[in-house]
C-alpha cells in the first residue's frame, strides 16, 4: 500500500511540477591554451682550416684521393652557440673549378662523427673530410669551391 501511494504521489508531483528546459541556439565553451617559445642565439659556423687535398698529379689514369674527417688536410669548422646536441650536415658533393678548365673535379663531402656533435662551453670543432675524384687527363690548375655547412639544434 505504501509503495502504491508513493508511486501515485510521485507521479502527481511530476504532473503538477512545471517543466523547464533551456535551449541554447549556439552552445559555447572555453579553455586555456599555453603559448611557449624558446629563444636561442643562432649558431655561428666558421672555417678553422680548409679541406685541402694538397698537390695532386693530373695524368692519363685519373685518381681518387680520400681525406677522412680528422686526418691531416681535413677541414675543421668551429660551431659557437648554445650548449647542447647539434646535427651538422653539408652537401653530399661539390664541384671544384679552376680558371681556364672545362672539367670540374668532384668531391664527396663527409662530416665527422656522423654529423652528431655536442656544443659544450659555447663551442665545438667539427671535422670534415672528403673523397676527391680526379678525372682522366684533367686540366692543371688551382681548383676550389665553397661548401655550406649547416647546423641544427637537436
GROMACS .gro file of C-alpha atoms in nm:
model
  154
    1UNK     CA    1   0.000   0.000   0.000
    2UNK     CA    2   0.266   0.247   0.091
    3UNK     CA    3   0.458   0.181  -0.232
    4UNK     CA    4   0.141   0.236  -0.444
    5UNK     CA    5   0.073   0.561  -0.258
    6UNK     CA    6   0.442   0.673  -0.307
    7UNK     CA    7   0.426   0.598  -0.680
    8UNK     CA    8   0.095   0.779  -0.715
    9UNK     CA    9   0.220   1.077  -0.511
   10UNK     CA   10   0.543   1.099  -0.711
   11UNK     CA   11   0.352   1.080  -1.037
   12UNK     CA   12   0.116   1.351  -0.917
   13UNK     CA   13   0.409   1.572  -0.817
   14UNK     CA   14   0.570   1.523  -1.155
   15UNK     CA   15   0.250   1.610  -1.333
   16UNK     CA   16   0.191   1.916  -1.116
   17UNK     CA   17   0.554   2.041  -1.132
   18UNK     CA   18   0.636   2.283  -1.410
   19UNK     CA   19   0.894   2.154  -1.659
   20UNK     CA   20   1.172   2.394  -1.757
   21UNK     CA   21   1.412   2.349  -2.046
   22UNK     CA   22   1.695   2.573  -2.158
   23UNK     CA   23   1.767   2.558  -2.525
   24UNK     CA   24   2.080   2.740  -2.639
   25UNK     CA   25   2.088   2.840  -3.001
   26UNK     CA   26   2.471   2.849  -3.006
   27UNK     CA   27   2.634   2.638  -2.735
   28UNK     CA   28   2.963   2.786  -2.620
   29UNK     CA   29   3.264   2.675  -2.421
   30UNK     CA   30   3.614   2.788  -2.349
   31UNK     CA   31   3.953   2.654  -2.246
   32UNK     CA   32   4.304   2.779  -2.192
   33UNK     CA   33   4.591   2.741  -2.441
   34UNK     CA   34   4.951   2.763  -2.325
   35UNK     CA   35   5.176   2.950  -2.567
   36UNK     CA   36   5.553   2.896  -2.537
   37UNK     CA   37   5.872   2.993  -2.717
   38UNK     CA   38   6.239   2.919  -2.657
   39UNK     CA   39   6.470   3.188  -2.788
   40UNK     CA   40   6.825   3.086  -2.867
   41UNK     CA   41   7.123   3.261  -3.016
   42UNK     CA   42   7.183   3.146  -3.374
   43UNK     CA   43   7.486   2.927  -3.422
   44UNK     CA   44   7.793   3.073  -3.585
   45UNK     CA   45   7.988   2.841  -3.815
   46UNK     CA   46   8.338   2.949  -3.916
   47UNK     CA   47   8.616   2.775  -4.102
   48UNK     CA   48   8.921   2.698  -3.889
   49UNK     CA   49   9.104   2.508  -4.163
   50UNK     CA   50   9.005   2.419  -4.521
   51UNK     CA   51   8.961   2.073  -4.664
   52UNK     CA   52   9.290   2.068  -4.855
   53UNK     CA   53   9.384   1.785  -5.091
   54UNK     CA   54   9.727   1.943  -5.150
   55UNK     CA   55   9.911   1.893  -5.477
   56UNK     CA   56   9.791   1.604  -5.694
   57UNK     CA   57   9.903   1.473  -6.033
   58UNK     CA   58   9.691   1.523  -6.344
   59UNK     CA   59   9.761   1.223  -6.568
   60UNK     CA   60   9.615   0.973  -6.812
   61UNK     CA   61   9.490   0.739  -6.541
   62UNK     CA   62   9.288   0.974  -6.317
   63UNK     CA   63   9.280   0.924  -5.943
   64UNK     CA   64   9.078   0.923  -5.624
   65UNK     CA   65   9.211   1.086  -5.306
   66UNK     CA   66   9.045   1.035  -4.967
   67UNK     CA   67   9.083   1.252  -4.658
   68UNK     CA   68   8.887   1.120  -4.362
   69UNK     CA   69   8.742   1.366  -4.109
   70UNK     CA   70   9.013   1.441  -3.852
   71UNK     CA   71   9.301   1.340  -4.084
   72UNK     CA   72   9.577   1.575  -4.193
   73UNK     CA   73   9.435   1.803  -4.463
   74UNK     CA   74   9.084   1.761  -4.328
   75UNK     CA   75   8.867   2.066  -4.282
   76UNK     CA   76   8.764   2.198  -3.942
   77UNK     CA   77   8.456   2.412  -3.882
   78UNK     CA   78   8.402   2.579  -3.544
   79UNK     CA   79   8.044   2.598  -3.423
   80UNK     CA   80   7.967   2.851  -3.148
   81UNK     CA   81   7.633   2.897  -2.974
   82UNK     CA   82   7.408   2.741  -2.712
   83UNK     CA   83   7.535   2.427  -2.539
   84UNK     CA   84   7.365   2.104  -2.631
   85UNK     CA   85   7.343   1.842  -2.904
   86UNK     CA   86   7.351   1.950  -3.270
   87UNK     CA   87   7.335   1.785  -3.609
   88UNK     CA   88   7.585   1.902  -3.868
   89UNK     CA   89   7.541   1.845  -4.241
   90UNK     CA   90   7.688   1.955  -4.569
   91UNK     CA   91   7.627   1.890  -4.936
   92UNK     CA   92   7.673   1.531  -5.050
   93UNK     CA   93   7.910   1.653  -5.318
   94UNK     CA   94   8.052   1.970  -5.469
   95UNK     CA   95   8.224   2.053  -5.797
   96UNK     CA   96   8.561   2.227  -5.786
   97UNK     CA   97   8.651   2.453  -6.075
   98UNK     CA   98   8.970   2.620  -6.195
   99UNK     CA   99   9.026   2.922  -6.416
  100UNK     CA  100   9.063   2.802  -6.776
  101UNK     CA  101   8.947   2.447  -6.701
  102UNK     CA  102   8.642   2.297  -6.867
  103UNK     CA  103   8.639   1.984  -6.648
  104UNK     CA  104   8.532   2.021  -6.283
  105UNK     CA  105   8.662   1.794  -6.009
  106UNK     CA  106   8.408   1.625  -5.781
  107UNK     CA  107   8.440   1.600  -5.403
  108UNK     CA  108   8.205   1.389  -5.191
  109UNK     CA  109   8.184   1.558  -4.850
  110UNK     CA  110   8.197   1.362  -4.523
  111UNK     CA  111   8.110   1.514  -4.184
  112UNK     CA  112   8.288   1.353  -3.889
  113UNK     CA  113   8.108   1.174  -3.608
  114UNK     CA  114   7.818   1.102  -3.847
  115UNK     CA  115   7.723   1.469  -3.806
  116UNK     CA  116   7.634   1.431  -3.437
  117UNK     CA  117   7.815   1.675  -3.207
  118UNK     CA  118   7.759   1.844  -2.872
  119UNK     CA  119   7.833   2.210  -2.814
  120UNK     CA  120   7.998   2.245  -2.471
  121UNK     CA  121   8.136   2.565  -2.324
  122UNK     CA  122   7.983   2.755  -2.616
  123UNK     CA  123   8.171   2.582  -2.899
  124UNK     CA  124   8.269   2.261  -3.074
  125UNK     CA  125   8.501   2.186  -3.366
  126UNK     CA  126   8.353   1.976  -3.647
  127UNK     CA  127   8.583   1.763  -3.864
  128UNK     CA  128   8.516   1.750  -4.237
  129UNK     CA  129   8.664   1.508  -4.489
  130UNK     CA  130   8.601   1.414  -4.845
  131UNK     CA  131   8.679   1.200  -5.147
  132UNK     CA  132   8.827   1.387  -5.444
  133UNK     CA  133   8.782   1.233  -5.789
  134UNK     CA  134   9.035   1.347  -6.048
  135UNK     CA  135   8.915   1.256  -6.398
  136UNK     CA  136   9.146   1.120  -6.666
  137UNK     CA  137   9.357   1.396  -6.826
  138UNK     CA  138   9.212   1.669  -6.605
  139UNK     CA  139   9.334   2.021  -6.674
  140UNK     CA  140   9.605   2.152  -6.444
  141UNK     CA  141   9.523   2.446  -6.219
  142UNK     CA  142   9.415   2.559  -5.875
  143UNK     CA  143   9.068   2.415  -5.816
  144UNK     CA  144   8.835   2.540  -5.544
  145UNK     CA  145   8.472   2.565  -5.435
  146UNK     CA  146   8.275   2.655  -5.126
  147UNK     CA  147   8.057   2.409  -4.935
  148UNK     CA  148   7.787   2.532  -4.699
  149UNK     CA  149   7.788   2.354  -4.363
  150UNK     CA  150   7.456   2.361  -4.177
  151UNK     CA  151   7.398   2.322  -3.802
  152UNK     CA  152   7.064   2.235  -3.640
  153UNK     CA  153   6.995   2.218  -3.266
  154UNK     CA  154   6.857   1.877  -3.173
   0.00000   0.00000   0.00000
